Amino acid sequence: MATTIPDFDKYERIFIGTLTWNMALPQFVVSFLDSYDFTGKTIIPFNTHGGYGVGSSFRQISANTKGANVLEGCTVKGGEETNGLMRIVKDKNREKVSREIDTWLETVN
Ligand SMILES: Cc1cc2nc3c(=O)[nH]c(=O)nc-3n(C[C@H](O)[C@H](O)[C@H](O)COP(=O)(O)O)c2cc1C
């Protein structure tokens, strides 16, 4: 049975984090977006990818959250599953990613 978010209506700003799968949103994220009404909410998207980028993920988030204000997303490189490198946002890389996220957060205010 799908998990539901209690009191979803009371959230005004929602960060949506996703990986890139096949240059798109994983289907479970699409299912999540389809399960709720985002009208009037502010969406703040962020993404990790394995080296090829965000693909259509942010466009899909906009298309699947009709009536929401979708801010500019942040995308950073994470693990490369094809090379067996998973969860590599740590140590020095974590500091680099952290700076990228700080810059992005200032951009979206
Ligand atoms: C099934 C699958 C498909 C993926 N497709 C892509 C892709 O099309 N482009 C890309 O850059 N990364 C792709 N990746 C890599 C993931 O986006 C990457 O591993 C993840 O964002 C990094 O998360 P991590 O740092 O927590 O390991 C794919 C990973 C999996 C498991």
Tab-separated table of C-alpha atoms and ligand atoms in Angstrom, residues 18-24 48-53 77-81 85-89, ligand 1:
chain	number	residue	atom	x	y	z
A	18	THR	CA	15.204	12.880	-7.428
A	19	LEU	CA	17.823	10.840	-9.229
A	20	THR	CA	18.086	10.721	-12.992
A	21	TRP	CA	17.078	7.371	-14.422
A	22	ASN	CA	17.341	6.921	-18.163
A	23	MET	CA	17.608	10.708	-18.560
A	24	ALA	CA	14.183	11.111	-16.957
A	48	THR	CA	21.633	13.839	-8.567
A	49	HIS	CA	22.847	12.180	-11.737
A	50	GLY	CA	25.609	9.814	-12.721
A	51	GLY	CA	27.413	12.117	-15.135
A	52	TYR	CA	24.922	12.691	-17.954
A	53	GLY	CA	22.796	15.334	-16.271
A	77	LYS	CA	26.754	14.758	-9.977
A	78	GLY	CA	26.368	11.806	-7.620
A	79	GLY	CA	27.357	8.187	-7.960
A	80	GLU	CA	28.091	6.404	-11.204
A	81	GLU	CA	26.226	3.151	-10.920
A	85	LEU	CA	30.426	4.154	-7.543
A	86	MET	CA	27.461	4.810	-5.289
A	87	ARG	CA	26.779	7.528	-2.710
A	88	ILE	CA	29.911	9.490	-3.532
A	89	VAL	CA	28.656	12.803	-2.174
B	1	LIG	C1	18.491	2.352	-13.402
B	1	LIG	C2	19.406	3.551	-13.376
B	1	LIG	C3	19.403	4.432	-14.443
B	1	LIG	C4	20.246	5.558	-14.448
B	1	LIG	N1	20.214	6.424	-15.508
B	1	LIG	C5	21.022	7.509	-15.498
B	1	LIG	C6	21.020	8.420	-16.607
B	1	LIG	O1	20.288	8.270	-17.582
B	1	LIG	N2	21.843	9.485	-16.560
B	1	LIG	C7	22.681	9.723	-15.495
B	1	LIG	O2	23.409	10.717	-15.495
B	1	LIG	N3	22.697	8.873	-14.426
B	1	LIG	C8	21.888	7.780	-14.406
B	1	LIG	N4	21.902	6.927	-13.342
B	1	LIG	C9	22.771	7.243	-12.195
B	1	LIG	C10	22.020	7.819	-11.029
B	1	LIG	O3	21.348	9.002	-11.399
B	1	LIG	C11	23.053	8.095	-9.941
B	1	LIG	O4	23.583	6.862	-9.533
B	1	LIG	C12	22.474	8.787	-8.747
B	1	LIG	O5	21.934	10.023	-9.068
B	1	LIG	C13	23.588	9.006	-7.734
B	1	LIG	O6	23.129	8.773	-6.483
B	1	LIG	P1	24.147	8.418	-5.317
B	1	LIG	O7	25.233	9.443	-5.312
B	1	LIG	O8	23.274	8.452	-4.116
B	1	LIG	O9	24.702	7.043	-5.604
B	1	LIG	C14	21.096	5.800	-13.336
B	1	LIG	C15	21.089	4.892	-12.256
B	1	LIG	C16	20.281	3.792	-12.290
B	1	LIG	C17	20.323	2.836	-11.105
